[in-house]
Each structure stands twice: as structure tokens, then as C-alpha cells.
Amino acid sequence: MKRKISFSSVLAELEMVKAQLDSNERLMNVYNIFESNCDTPGIVITKNGSFYRMLSKARFFQVMSKQYMFDLFSRRSVQFFFDDYSSENYLIFEETVSIIEAAKKALLRADKERNDPIIIITSQKEYKLISMQTLLLAQNEIQTNMLAVISETNEFKKEVLQIVAHDLRNPLSVIIGFSKLLMYELKESEKSYLYSTQISSAANNMNNLINDFLVAAINDTTDIELHYSIFNIRQYIESTIKSFENLYLAKQQELIFETFVENILVNADKNKIIEVLENLISNAIKYSNFGGKINVSLFKENENVIIKVADEGPGLTNHDKDVVFNKFQKLSAKPTGNETSTGLGLYIVKRIIERHEGKIWVESEYGKGSSFFVALPNYADNIKVDEMQISKSA
């Protein structure tokens, strides 16, 4: 090989062999070429000055080893060989073809041809050969280099996440600490005490999310681990809505919660479902106009618990609806209050719901708002649960 190769390397970067004979020359000359250079994987055979066939070293000696072939071999022309072996399934590439592509096609050949050298047409229109061994060694080097890059990238990702987690934890620790002090100092003031508890709850939830992502990065896993428990989801929807009160009131929005049942029990990961609720409700606030209306509904449908979050925002285009749950996806709709968006929220929500074996979908008409639906299959009304325990866990 001429130099260190990479994923984008082409055949021109590999060592090629030039060995050529006219079809009228004696077979003895074929033997002489292979004898004088043991690294020659084959010979290009020309006829009337143009490419005719390729004679591989392995095929040549396989035929020559047959009984009585030596006598014929010493007298006949190269053309005689192809009277016995007429295959024309040669693999011919321009030298600009990638090593990865060439190796893939070479390995797909029939068994009897898989070890034959491949033919390369150079930029000077010459025919040269690369042995299958050289090609596979190059492919192996590329794969080894790719694994090293992936490993290095993964280590860098972990380091970055650790730094981000550390830098986020410090201010969060301050927020949590001072919110607890406020809770202690403001017990006599009901409204201030409520605000301080909401600050503490939000900071703790954010801290838990950071921990989840950090653990996932360190363990190098893409799975979301779930911790199931039975709880009244209505109470958590109400508390999540309450935690966003300052945000939707600041945009003069009206947020209405509608349900006809007192208790809807689900068997799910409580913290992950709260994360889903926070993402859907915060998105509705973020993309709704000032003075708009947001409706959150909770109901049963067959064996599912359905959560619906509807807004009067700009709605989604057909393209938006196709990609809305993709990672880092930016949509045509823009936040109405200069809020930021990473494009990760709905992707994470979809993964959480799918891990619960549920479904999530959106219904929207461009210019007329959007409705996001979550269906959870773990409807638990038939399971007897201590209502006091449910109340305390809320």
C-alpha cells in the first residue's frame, strides 16, 4: 500500500501489478511470469492490442496440474487455456472506485471466482491487477481505523457530557439550595412558598435528566431504563400545568385542563411520563401566540389512557408532520416569545412513549394549530392500589 488509507480511499492508493501477455504467446511465458514474480496475482491477456481476458495465478496452476497438461502447456498458446476455461465474469473497476465498494462487490462473487484478482483501469488507460488479499487487507485497515475513530469520538462525547453535566450541576445545586431556604423562610406566605416549591421541583427534575443522560453516555447505551409504578396520572397533569403557570400567564394564554374522571391509574415510569407532559405542554406554550388558548385533555379509550395537548399555534406543514419526531429537527414553526429549541424534545418524548409500548402522533393543519396525542396501554384501574399511597406519591 502506498500510504495510510481511510474510509474515502480509492483503488489507486493500493499497490497494483502490471503483467500482460498477448493471447498468441506460449503458455510457457505465463509460467515464466509467475515463476519470476511470486507476488503477481494474475496476467492481463490482450488480443489484437485490446483487453481480452484475465488469467489468475490460482486458476492457471489449477488447470496445469491436471494429468498430461504439462505436455500441452509447453507447446500451446495462451489462447489454449481459455478453450478449457471460458468464464468471463471478471471484476473491472476504474482506479477512482472506493476500496470499500470494490471489496463489497468482490466478496459477492461466486465461490470459484471470489479469490481472483480484480482488474483496474488506470487514468492512463492501462490494465493492472490487485490481488484479493491486498484488497481485503486494505478493507481491514479501513475498518480498524474506523473503529479507532469511533472509539475516540465516543470518549470525546463522554468527556464533553461530563463537563456539561458538571457545569450544569453547579448552578442547579445553588438553585436547589436556595429554593429550600426559601421554602423554610416563606412558610407563612402561601404564594411565595408555592413558587419556591415549584423552583425546587423544576431544578430537581432537571438534575435528574442530566443524571439520566450522563449515565446513558458513560454506559454507552441507547436504551431508556424504566422504573414502573402505579399512580394517578391526573394529579401529575394538574401539577405539571401548575408548574408552567408563570409561563403561559406571561404570554396571556389560557390553559384549560379537561377530564371527566377523578382517578386514572397507569402503570408507568412516573418521572419519564412527567418529562413527556413537560415537553408537550411547554411546546404548546412556546409555539402558541400571545393570548392563545391551550387545551389539555385526559380520557380513556378502549384499553388506553389518552393525553391530548392542543394549541392554536401556527400548525405544521406536511413536511413538518413527517419529521416532527426526528432528532435535532427544526420545524417551520418558530417560538412566539423568543424561546429556544434544541429539536430534541419530541424525539425524546417519542422514545419514552415507545419504550412504554404506547403511541404518540400529531394531527395538525397548517395555520390552524396542532394536537399531540399520547396513548398509554398500561391502564391500571383493575389493580387495587392504596389510595393513600397514590395521594402521597403525587
mmCIF file of C-alpha atoms in Angstrom:
data_model
loop_
_atom_site.group_PDB
_atom_site.id
_atom_site.type_symbol
_atom_site.label_atom_id
_atom_site.label_comp_id
_atom_site.label_asym_id
_atom_site.label_seq_id
_atom_site.Cartn_x
_atom_site.Cartn_y
_atom_site.Cartn_z
ATOM 1 C CA MET A 1 0.000 0.000 0.000
ATOM 2 C CA LYS A 2 1.289 3.425 -0.905
ATOM 3 C CA ARG A 3 0.100 5.320 2.196
ATOM 4 C CA LYS A 4 -2.220 5.082 5.153
ATOM 5 C CA ILE A 5 -5.708 4.571 3.841
ATOM 6 C CA SER A 6 -9.037 5.853 5.137
ATOM 7 C CA PHE A 7 -12.761 5.316 4.574
ATOM 8 C CA SER A 8 -12.649 7.527 1.467
ATOM 9 C CA SER A 9 -9.565 5.863 -0.044
ATOM 10 C CA VAL A 10 -9.765 4.610 -3.639
ATOM 11 C CA LEU A 11 -8.177 1.714 -5.519
ATOM 12 C CA ALA A 12 -5.468 3.964 -6.970
ATOM 13 C CA GLU A 13 -3.942 4.135 -3.470
ATOM 14 C CA LEU A 14 -3.224 0.388 -3.400
ATOM 15 C CA GLU A 15 -0.255 -1.472 -4.850
ATOM 16 C CA MET A 16 -1.106 -2.681 -8.351
ATOM 17 C CA VAL A 17 0.686 -5.191 -10.540
ATOM 18 C CA LYS A 18 1.180 -4.824 -14.273
ATOM 19 C CA ALA A 19 1.574 -8.172 -16.050
ATOM 20 C CA GLN A 20 0.414 -8.514 -19.646
ATOM 21 C CA LEU A 21 0.679 -11.058 -22.486
ATOM 22 C CA ASP A 22 -0.785 -11.419 -25.956
ATOM 23 C CA SER A 23 -3.139 -14.356 -26.447
ATOM 24 C CA ASN A 24 -0.867 -15.764 -29.176
ATOM 25 C CA GLU A 25 2.155 -16.116 -26.890
ATOM 26 C CA ARG A 26 3.094 -19.519 -25.493
ATOM 27 C CA LEU A 27 1.757 -20.729 -22.170
ATOM 28 C CA MET A 28 5.389 -21.259 -21.155
ATOM 29 C CA ASN A 29 5.684 -17.459 -20.910
ATOM 30 C CA VAL A 30 2.765 -17.397 -18.448
ATOM 31 C CA TYR A 31 4.660 -19.849 -16.262
ATOM 32 C CA ASN A 32 7.827 -17.722 -16.513
ATOM 33 C CA ILE A 33 5.994 -14.589 -15.338
ATOM 34 C CA PHE A 34 4.511 -16.312 -12.311
ATOM 35 C CA GLU A 35 7.836 -18.016 -11.558
ATOM 36 C CA SER A 36 9.847 -14.782 -11.728
ATOM 37 C CA ASN A 37 7.462 -12.779 -9.537
ATOM 38 C CA CYS A 38 5.559 -14.744 -6.913
ATOM 39 C CA ASP A 39 3.520 -11.621 -5.970
ATOM 40 C CA THR A 40 1.869 -11.467 -9.386
ATOM 41 C CA PRO A 41 -1.784 -12.468 -8.782
ATOM 42 C CA GLY A 42 -2.671 -12.795 -12.462
ATOM 43 C CA ILE A 43 -1.947 -11.691 -16.006
ATOM 44 C CA VAL A 44 -3.991 -9.459 -18.318
ATOM 45 C CA ILE A 45 -4.356 -11.137 -21.720
ATOM 46 C CA THR A 46 -4.717 -8.928 -24.778
ATOM 47 C CA LYS A 47 -5.864 -9.780 -28.303
ATOM 48 C CA ASN A 48 -5.126 -7.515 -31.233
ATOM 49 C CA GLY A 49 -3.901 -4.911 -28.727
ATOM 50 C CA SER A 50 -7.147 -4.804 -26.716
ATOM 51 C CA PHE A 51 -8.168 -6.385 -23.415
ATOM 52 C CA TYR A 52 -9.284 -9.989 -23.924
ATOM 53 C CA ARG A 53 -9.225 -11.970 -20.670
ATOM 54 C CA MET A 54 -7.644 -12.140 -17.236
ATOM 55 C CA LEU A 55 -5.714 -15.245 -16.211
ATOM 56 C CA SER A 56 -5.439 -15.663 -12.438
ATOM 57 C CA LYS A 57 -2.427 -17.414 -10.962
ATOM 58 C CA ALA A 58 -4.607 -19.806 -8.937
ATOM 59 C CA ARG A 59 -6.704 -20.775 -11.956
ATOM 60 C CA PHE A 60 -3.635 -21.259 -14.140
ATOM 61 C CA PHE A 61 -1.916 -23.717 -11.805
ATOM 62 C CA GLN A 62 -5.195 -25.474 -11.067
ATOM 63 C CA VAL A 63 -5.598 -26.293 -14.760
ATOM 64 C CA MET A 64 -1.927 -27.020 -15.341
ATOM 65 C CA SER A 65 -1.865 -29.529 -12.508
ATOM 66 C CA LYS A 66 -4.251 -31.840 -14.364
ATOM 67 C CA GLN A 67 -2.802 -35.032 -15.834
ATOM 68 C CA TYR A 68 -0.995 -34.636 -19.185
ATOM 69 C CA MET A 69 -1.430 -30.852 -19.132
ATOM 70 C CA PHE A 70 2.302 -30.201 -18.855
ATOM 71 C CA ASP A 71 2.948 -31.509 -22.341
ATOM 72 C CA LEU A 72 0.191 -29.341 -23.790
ATOM 73 C CA PHE A 73 1.218 -26.397 -21.643
ATOM 74 C CA SER A 74 4.757 -26.358 -23.061
ATOM 75 C CA ARG A 75 3.599 -26.136 -26.700
ATOM 76 C CA ARG A 76 0.292 -24.267 -26.910
ATOM 77 C CA SER A 77 -0.513 -20.566 -26.934
ATOM 78 C CA VAL A 78 -2.215 -18.675 -24.141
ATOM 79 C CA GLN A 79 -5.415 -18.919 -26.200
ATOM 80 C CA PHE A 80 -5.465 -22.652 -25.468
ATOM 81 C CA PHE A 81 -6.053 -22.022 -21.771
ATOM 82 C CA PHE A 82 -9.324 -20.264 -22.440
ATOM 83 C CA ASP A 83 -10.589 -23.165 -24.552
ATOM 84 C CA ASP A 84 -10.670 -25.071 -21.273
ATOM 85 C CA TYR A 85 -11.702 -22.202 -19.013
ATOM 86 C CA SER A 86 -14.193 -19.896 -20.703
ATOM 87 C CA SER A 87 -15.505 -17.816 -17.771
ATOM 88 C CA GLU A 88 -15.729 -14.098 -18.474
ATOM 89 C CA ASN A 89 -17.001 -12.985 -15.054
ATOM 90 C CA TYR A 90 -14.232 -10.506 -14.407
ATOM 91 C CA LEU A 91 -14.426 -7.640 -11.957
ATOM 92 C CA ILE A 92 -13.167 -4.474 -13.638
ATOM 93 C CA PHE A 93 -13.035 -1.095 -11.857
ATOM 94 C CA GLU A 94 -11.801 2.391 -12.585
ATOM 95 C CA GLU A 95 -8.982 3.293 -10.207
ATOM 96 C CA THR A 96 -11.181 6.031 -8.694
ATOM 97 C CA VAL A 97 -13.631 3.468 -7.213
ATOM 98 C CA SER A 98 -13.557 3.323 -3.401
ATOM 99 C CA ILE A 99 -11.847 0.388 -1.701
ATOM 100 C CA ILE A 100 -14.969 -0.279 0.373
ATOM 101 C CA GLU A 101 -17.202 -0.535 -2.714
ATOM 102 C CA ALA A 102 -14.727 -2.738 -4.586
ATOM 103 C CA ALA A 103 -14.276 -5.125 -1.641
ATOM 104 C CA LYS A 104 -18.035 -5.415 -1.183
ATOM 105 C CA LYS A 105 -18.580 -6.402 -4.838
ATOM 106 C CA ALA A 106 -15.574 -8.723 -4.876
ATOM 107 C CA LEU A 107 -16.878 -10.674 -1.879
ATOM 108 C CA LEU A 108 -20.238 -11.155 -3.604
ATOM 109 C CA ARG A 109 -18.711 -13.118 -6.464
ATOM 110 C CA ALA A 110 -19.295 -16.833 -6.959
ATOM 111 C CA ASP A 111 -17.110 -19.125 -4.826
ATOM 112 C CA LYS A 112 -14.850 -20.233 -7.689
ATOM 113 C CA GLU A 113 -14.113 -16.590 -8.629
ATOM 114 C CA ARG A 114 -14.001 -14.988 -5.173
ATOM 115 C CA ASN A 115 -10.206 -15.168 -4.836
ATOM 116 C CA ASP A 116 -9.469 -13.969 -8.364
ATOM 117 C CA PRO A 117 -7.628 -10.650 -8.623
ATOM 118 C CA ILE A 118 -9.598 -7.604 -9.741
ATOM 119 C CA ILE A 119 -8.773 -5.616 -12.855
ATOM 120 C CA ILE A 120 -8.075 -1.886 -12.610
ATOM 121 C CA ILE A 121 -8.271 0.609 -15.441
ATOM 122 C CA THR A 122 -5.821 3.405 -14.662
ATOM 123 C CA SER A 123 -6.088 7.041 -15.673
ATOM 124 C CA GLN A 124 -3.555 6.239 -18.440
ATOM 125 C CA LYS A 125 -5.993 3.558 -19.748
ATOM 126 C CA GLU A 126 -3.675 0.743 -18.701
ATOM 127 C CA TYR A 127 -4.896 -2.535 -17.253
ATOM 128 C CA LYS A 128 -3.419 -3.528 -13.905
ATOM 129 C CA LEU A 129 -4.312 -6.052 -11.212
ATOM 130 C CA ILE A 130 -4.871 -6.012 -7.465
ATOM 131 C CA SER A 131 -4.853 -9.286 -5.579
ATOM 132 C CA MET A 132 -7.847 -10.172 -3.434
ATOM 133 C CA GLN A 133 -5.520 -10.400 -0.434
ATOM 134 C CA THR A 134 -4.334 -6.807 -0.944
ATOM 135 C CA LEU A 135 -7.928 -5.617 -1.267
ATOM 136 C CA LEU A 136 -9.074 -7.428 1.904
ATOM 137 C CA LEU A 137 -6.081 -6.187 3.892
ATOM 138 C CA ALA A 138 -6.971 -2.644 2.807
ATOM 139 C CA GLN A 139 -10.605 -3.141 3.799
ATOM 140 C CA ASN A 140 -9.484 -4.497 7.177
ATOM 141 C CA GLU A 141 -7.221 -1.472 7.732
ATOM 142 C CA ILE A 142 -10.106 0.877 6.933
ATOM 143 C CA GLN A 143 -12.382 -0.930 9.382
ATOM 144 C CA THR A 144 -9.693 -0.853 12.076
ATOM 145 C CA ASN A 145 -9.142 2.877 11.543
ATOM 146 C CA MET A 146 -12.901 3.491 11.640
ATOM 147 C CA LEU A 147 -13.227 1.618 14.942
ATOM 148 C CA ALA A 148 -10.389 3.719 16.365
ATOM 149 C CA VAL A 149 -12.108 6.942 15.242
ATOM 150 C CA ILE A 150 -15.455 5.780 16.657
ATOM 151 C CA SER A 151 -13.794 4.888 19.959
ATOM 152 C CA GLU A 152 -12.013 8.246 20.096
ATOM 153 C CA THR A 153 -15.216 10.092 19.219
ATOM 154 C CA ASN A 154 -17.129 8.181 21.854
ATOM 155 C CA GLU A 155 -14.546 9.060 24.500
ATOM 156 C CA PHE A 156 -14.734 12.714 23.451
ATOM 157 C CA LYS A 157 -18.538 12.592 23.680
ATOM 158 C CA LYS A 158 -18.315 11.194 27.202
ATOM 159 C CA GLU A 159 -15.817 13.871 28.248
ATOM 160 C CA VAL A 160 -17.996 16.658 26.818
ATOM 161 C CA LEU A 161 -21.106 15.284 28.533
ATOM 162 C CA GLN A 162 -19.247 15.010 31.820
ATOM 163 C CA ILE A 163 -18.084 18.619 31.542
ATOM 164 C CA VAL A 164 -21.577 19.828 30.588
ATOM 165 C CA ALA A 165 -23.119 17.797 33.388
ATOM 166 C CA HIS A 166 -20.642 19.227 35.880
ATOM 167 C CA ASP A 167 -21.148 22.819 34.726
ATOM 168 C CA LEU A 168 -24.935 22.450 34.809
ATOM 169 C CA ARG A 169 -24.956 20.755 38.184
ATOM 170 C CA ASN A 170 -23.203 23.642 39.906
ATOM 171 C CA PRO A 171 -25.885 26.303 39.213
ATOM 172 C CA LEU A 172 -28.596 23.693 39.749
ATOM 173 C CA SER A 173 -27.183 22.911 43.180
ATOM 174 C CA VAL A 174 -27.351 26.617 44.007
ATOM 175 C CA ILE A 175 -30.975 26.824 42.766
ATOM 176 C CA ILE A 176 -31.986 23.757 44.765
ATOM 177 C CA GLY A 177 -30.214 25.010 47.881
ATOM 178 C CA PHE A 178 -31.712 28.496 47.839
ATOM 179 C CA SER A 179 -35.191 27.174 46.954
ATOM 180 C CA LYS A 180 -35.073 25.030 50.081
ATOM 181 C CA LEU A 181 -34.048 28.054 52.134
ATOM 182 C CA LEU A 182 -36.970 29.995 50.630
ATOM 183 C CA MET A 183 -39.331 27.161 51.447
ATOM 184 C CA TYR A 184 -38.166 27.263 55.047
ATOM 185 C CA GLU A 185 -38.323 31.074 55.325
ATOM 186 C CA LEU A 186 -41.605 31.608 53.481
ATOM 187 C CA LYS A 187 -43.849 29.000 55.054
ATOM 188 C CA GLU A 188 -46.131 31.751 56.308
ATOM 189 C CA SER A 189 -46.621 33.160 52.823
ATOM 190 C CA GLU A 190 -48.638 30.606 50.899
ATOM 191 C CA LYS A 191 -47.994 32.007 47.405
ATOM 192 C CA SER A 192 -44.253 32.515 47.905
ATOM 193 C CA TYR A 193 -43.968 29.062 49.417
ATOM 194 C CA LEU A 194 -45.731 27.594 46.361
ATOM 195 C CA TYR A 195 -43.328 29.363 43.989
ATOM 196 C CA SER A 196 -40.280 28.177 45.920
ATOM 197 C CA THR A 197 -41.530 24.559 45.867
ATOM 198 C CA GLN A 198 -42.039 24.814 42.098
ATOM 199 C CA ILE A 199 -38.479 26.138 41.678
ATOM 200 C CA SER A 200 -37.147 23.270 43.760
ATOM 201 C CA SER A 201 -39.198 20.687 41.844
ATOM 202 C CA ALA A 202 -38.125 22.004 38.428
ATOM 203 C CA ALA A 203 -34.461 22.134 39.444
ATOM 204 C CA ASN A 204 -34.596 18.593 40.805
ATOM 205 C CA ASN A 205 -36.257 17.321 37.626
ATOM 206 C CA MET A 206 -33.564 18.991 35.529
ATOM 207 C CA ASN A 207 -30.869 17.484 37.721
ATOM 208 C CA ASN A 208 -32.432 14.032 37.254
ATOM 209 C CA LEU A 209 -32.459 14.490 33.479
ATOM 210 C CA ILE A 210 -28.775 15.413 33.484
ATOM 211 C CA ASN A 211 -28.013 12.331 35.530
ATOM 212 C CA ASP A 212 -30.001 10.138 33.121
ATOM 213 C CA PHE A 213 -28.162 11.423 30.059
ATOM 214 C CA LEU A 214 -24.788 11.184 31.779
ATOM 215 C CA VAL A 215 -25.394 7.592 32.867
ATOM 216 C CA ALA A 216 -26.525 6.690 29.329
ATOM 217 C CA ALA A 217 -23.371 8.238 27.827
ATOM 218 C CA ILE A 218 -20.998 6.614 30.310
ATOM 219 C CA ASN A 219 -22.616 3.198 29.910
ATOM 220 C CA ASP A 220 -22.645 3.745 26.134
ATOM 221 C CA THR A 221 -26.251 2.610 25.793
ATOM 222 C CA THR A 222 -29.216 3.963 23.861
ATOM 223 C CA ASP A 223 -31.866 2.294 25.999
ATOM 224 C CA ILE A 224 -34.088 4.326 28.295
ATOM 225 C CA GLU A 225 -34.386 2.471 31.578
ATOM 226 C CA LEU A 226 -37.898 2.447 33.039
ATOM 227 C CA HIS A 227 -38.958 2.110 36.681
ATOM 228 C CA TYR A 228 -42.634 1.191 36.741
ATOM 229 C CA SER A 229 -45.100 2.183 39.456
ATOM 230 C CA ILE A 230 -48.884 2.677 39.614
ATOM 231 C CA PHE A 231 -50.036 6.285 40.003
ATOM 232 C CA ASN A 232 -52.920 8.629 39.277
ATOM 233 C CA ILE A 233 -51.845 10.393 36.105
ATOM 234 C CA ARG A 234 -54.480 13.123 36.506
ATOM 235 C CA GLN A 235 -52.683 14.501 39.546
ATOM 236 C CA TYR A 236 -49.411 14.740 37.659
ATOM 237 C CA ILE A 237 -51.002 16.501 34.710
ATOM 238 C CA GLU A 238 -52.506 19.062 37.083
ATOM 239 C CA SER A 239 -49.202 19.621 38.906
ATOM 240 C CA THR A 240 -47.304 19.939 35.612
ATOM 241 C CA ILE A 241 -49.793 22.526 34.336
ATOM 242 C CA LYS A 242 -49.422 24.417 37.614
ATOM 243 C CA SER A 243 -45.639 24.466 37.254
ATOM 244 C CA PHE A 244 -45.995 26.273 33.898
ATOM 245 C CA GLU A 245 -48.463 28.869 35.197
ATOM 246 C CA ASN A 246 -45.989 31.747 35.140
ATOM 247 C CA LEU A 247 -45.003 30.980 31.542
ATOM 248 C CA TYR A 248 -48.446 30.863 29.964
ATOM 249 C CA LEU A 249 -49.755 33.766 32.027
ATOM 250 C CA ALA A 250 -46.752 35.854 30.909
ATOM 251 C CA LYS A 251 -47.932 35.287 27.316
ATOM 252 C CA GLN A 252 -51.551 35.988 28.346
ATOM 253 C CA GLN A 253 -52.514 32.472 27.281
ATOM 254 C CA GLU A 254 -55.366 30.394 28.644
ATOM 255 C CA LEU A 255 -54.575 26.805 29.555
ATOM 256 C CA ILE A 256 -57.593 24.563 30.167
ATOM 257 C CA PHE A 257 -57.484 21.026 31.555
ATOM 258 C CA GLU A 258 -60.468 18.830 30.680
ATOM 259 C CA THR A 259 -61.271 15.376 32.068
ATOM 260 C CA PHE A 260 -64.375 13.529 33.250
ATOM 261 C CA VAL A 261 -62.679 11.100 35.619
ATOM 262 C CA GLU A 262 -61.269 11.636 39.080
ATOM 263 C CA ASN A 263 -58.662 8.887 39.055
ATOM 264 C CA ILE A 264 -56.938 7.351 36.058
ATOM 265 C CA LEU A 265 -54.307 4.893 37.198
ATOM 266 C CA VAL A 266 -51.418 3.943 34.939
ATOM 267 C CA ASN A 267 -48.531 1.554 35.364
ATOM 268 C CA ALA A 268 -45.563 3.508 34.016
ATOM 269 C CA ASP A 269 -42.333 5.295 34.872
ATOM 270 C CA LYS A 270 -43.566 8.340 36.756
ATOM 271 C CA ASN A 271 -40.534 10.571 36.083
ATOM 272 C CA LYS A 272 -40.493 9.744 32.377
ATOM 273 C CA ILE A 273 -44.208 10.474 31.988
ATOM 274 C CA ILE A 274 -43.682 13.814 33.757
ATOM 275 C CA GLU A 275 -40.927 14.507 31.226
ATOM 276 C CA VAL A 276 -43.388 13.755 28.404
ATOM 277 C CA LEU A 277 -46.016 16.076 29.924
ATOM 278 C CA GLU A 278 -43.497 18.874 30.430
ATOM 279 C CA ASN A 279 -42.287 18.630 26.829
ATOM 280 C CA LEU A 280 -45.758 18.649 25.278
ATOM 281 C CA ILE A 281 -47.163 21.428 27.465
ATOM 282 C CA SER A 282 -44.062 23.626 27.230
ATOM 283 C CA ASN A 283 -44.099 23.225 23.419
ATOM 284 C CA ALA A 284 -47.760 24.279 23.289
ATOM 285 C CA ILE A 285 -46.917 27.404 25.312
ATOM 286 C CA LYS A 286 -43.765 28.072 23.315
ATOM 287 C CA TYR A 287 -45.405 27.928 19.874
ATOM 288 C CA SER A 288 -48.794 29.463 20.715
ATOM 289 C CA ASN A 289 -49.422 33.127 20.103
ATOM 290 C CA PHE A 290 -49.856 35.663 22.876
ATOM 291 C CA GLY A 291 -53.447 35.458 24.092
ATOM 292 C CA GLY A 292 -53.931 31.974 22.603
ATOM 293 C CA LYS A 293 -55.737 29.009 24.129
ATOM 294 C CA ILE A 294 -54.243 25.637 25.046
ATOM 295 C CA ASN A 295 -56.370 22.591 25.864
ATOM 296 C CA VAL A 296 -55.069 19.560 27.748
ATOM 297 C CA SER A 297 -57.427 16.560 27.821
ATOM 298 C CA LEU A 298 -57.316 13.239 29.644
ATOM 299 C CA PHE A 299 -59.656 10.357 28.867
ATOM 300 C CA LYS A 300 -59.933 6.584 28.426
ATOM 301 C CA GLU A 301 -60.329 4.946 25.038
ATOM 302 C CA ASN A 302 -60.683 1.172 24.930
ATOM 303 C CA GLU A 303 -57.743 -0.124 26.979
ATOM 304 C CA ASN A 304 -55.669 3.039 26.592
ATOM 305 C CA VAL A 305 -55.218 6.230 28.555
ATOM 306 C CA ILE A 306 -55.167 9.156 26.119
ATOM 307 C CA ILE A 307 -53.492 12.509 26.777
ATOM 308 C CA LYS A 308 -54.182 15.265 24.266
ATOM 309 C CA VAL A 309 -52.405 18.627 24.146
ATOM 310 C CA ALA A 310 -53.950 21.027 21.625
ATOM 311 C CA ASP A 311 -52.833 24.563 20.779
ATOM 312 C CA GLU A 312 -53.881 27.390 18.475
ATOM 313 C CA GLY A 313 -50.386 27.945 17.133
ATOM 314 C CA PRO A 314 -49.187 28.122 13.511
ATOM 315 C CA GLY A 315 -49.723 24.409 12.890
ATOM 316 C CA LEU A 316 -47.476 22.040 10.933
ATOM 317 C CA THR A 317 -46.812 21.653 7.236
ATOM 318 C CA ASN A 318 -46.974 18.199 5.653
ATOM 319 C CA HIS A 319 -43.176 18.066 5.748
ATOM 320 C CA ASP A 320 -43.182 19.091 9.420
ATOM 321 C CA LYS A 321 -45.533 16.222 10.236
ATOM 322 C CA ASP A 322 -43.199 13.759 8.521
ATOM 323 C CA VAL A 323 -40.155 14.805 10.558
ATOM 324 C CA VAL A 324 -41.601 16.257 13.764
ATOM 325 C CA PHE A 325 -40.335 13.375 15.947
ATOM 326 C CA ASN A 326 -36.843 13.244 14.412
ATOM 327 C CA LYS A 327 -33.708 14.112 16.347
ATOM 328 C CA PHE A 328 -32.457 17.743 16.170
ATOM 329 C CA GLN A 329 -35.303 18.576 13.794
ATOM 330 C CA LYS A 330 -36.074 22.236 13.162
ATOM 331 C CA LEU A 331 -39.657 22.886 12.017
ATOM 332 C CA SER A 332 -41.195 25.718 10.024
ATOM 333 C CA ALA A 333 -42.999 26.998 13.141
ATOM 334 C CA LYS A 334 -40.968 29.318 15.361
ATOM 335 C CA PRO A 335 -41.370 30.047 19.098
ATOM 336 C CA THR A 336 -43.507 33.141 19.595
ATOM 337 C CA GLY A 337 -41.660 34.524 22.632
ATOM 338 C CA ASN A 338 -38.010 34.160 21.576
ATOM 339 C CA GLU A 339 -37.765 30.838 23.405
ATOM 340 C CA THR A 340 -35.000 28.417 22.458
ATOM 341 C CA SER A 341 -35.429 24.955 20.959
ATOM 342 C CA THR A 342 -32.879 22.132 20.646
ATOM 343 C CA GLY A 343 -35.044 19.925 18.419
ATOM 344 C CA LEU A 344 -34.643 17.054 20.886
ATOM 345 C CA GLY A 345 -37.820 17.294 22.978
ATOM 346 C CA LEU A 346 -40.296 15.451 20.753
ATOM 347 C CA TYR A 347 -37.661 12.894 19.757
ATOM 348 C CA ILE A 348 -37.123 12.031 23.438
ATOM 349 C CA VAL A 349 -40.882 12.006 24.082
ATOM 350 C CA LYS A 350 -41.408 9.528 21.244
ATOM 351 C CA ARG A 351 -38.698 7.235 22.584
ATOM 352 C CA ILE A 352 -40.154 7.323 26.092
ATOM 353 C CA ILE A 353 -43.668 6.520 24.889
ATOM 354 C CA GLU A 354 -42.464 3.737 22.604
ATOM 355 C CA ARG A 355 -40.469 2.218 25.490
ATOM 356 C CA HIS A 356 -43.796 2.120 27.355
ATOM 357 C CA GLU A 357 -45.254 0.286 24.323
ATOM 358 C CA GLY A 358 -47.511 3.271 23.739
ATOM 359 C CA LYS A 359 -48.122 5.510 20.733
ATOM 360 C CA ILE A 360 -47.682 9.192 20.006
ATOM 361 C CA TRP A 361 -48.967 11.094 16.992
ATOM 362 C CA VAL A 362 -49.867 14.570 15.840
ATOM 363 C CA GLU A 363 -52.857 15.996 14.000
ATOM 364 C CA SER A 364 -52.386 19.413 12.502
ATOM 365 C CA GLU A 365 -53.494 21.691 9.703
ATOM 366 C CA TYR A 366 -51.090 24.406 8.701
ATOM 367 C CA GLY A 367 -52.254 27.738 10.113
ATOM 368 C CA LYS A 368 -54.825 26.125 12.441
ATOM 369 C CA GLY A 369 -52.854 24.749 15.380
ATOM 370 C CA SER A 370 -51.662 21.295 16.387
ATOM 371 C CA SER A 371 -52.889 18.467 18.606
ATOM 372 C CA PHE A 372 -50.437 15.950 20.061
ATOM 373 C CA PHE A 373 -51.813 12.639 21.331
ATOM 374 C CA VAL A 374 -50.226 10.119 23.677
ATOM 375 C CA ALA A 375 -51.769 6.659 24.176
ATOM 376 C CA LEU A 376 -50.543 4.649 27.161
ATOM 377 C CA PRO A 377 -51.574 0.986 27.198
ATOM 378 C CA ASN A 378 -50.822 0.355 30.864
ATOM 379 C CA TYR A 379 -54.287 1.218 32.105
ATOM 380 C CA ALA A 380 -54.345 0.049 35.755
ATOM 381 C CA ASP A 381 -57.876 0.657 37.069
ATOM 382 C CA ASN A 382 -58.330 -3.050 37.628
ATOM 383 C CA ILE A 383 -55.368 -3.142 40.008
ATOM 384 C CA LYS A 384 -56.188 -2.459 43.625
ATOM 385 C CA VAL A 385 -53.972 0.269 44.980
ATOM 386 C CA ASP A 386 -53.987 2.016 48.317
ATOM 387 C CA GLU A 387 -55.400 5.478 47.517
ATOM 388 C CA MET A 388 -53.407 6.936 50.391
ATOM 389 C CA GLN A 389 -50.204 5.706 48.784
ATOM 390 C CA ILE A 390 -51.267 7.220 45.462
ATOM 391 C CA SER A 391 -52.064 10.516 47.115
ATOM 392 C CA LYS A 392 -48.747 10.642 48.937
ATOM 393 C CA SER A 393 -46.767 9.851 45.788
ATOM 394 C CA ALA A 394 -48.369 12.659 43.826
#
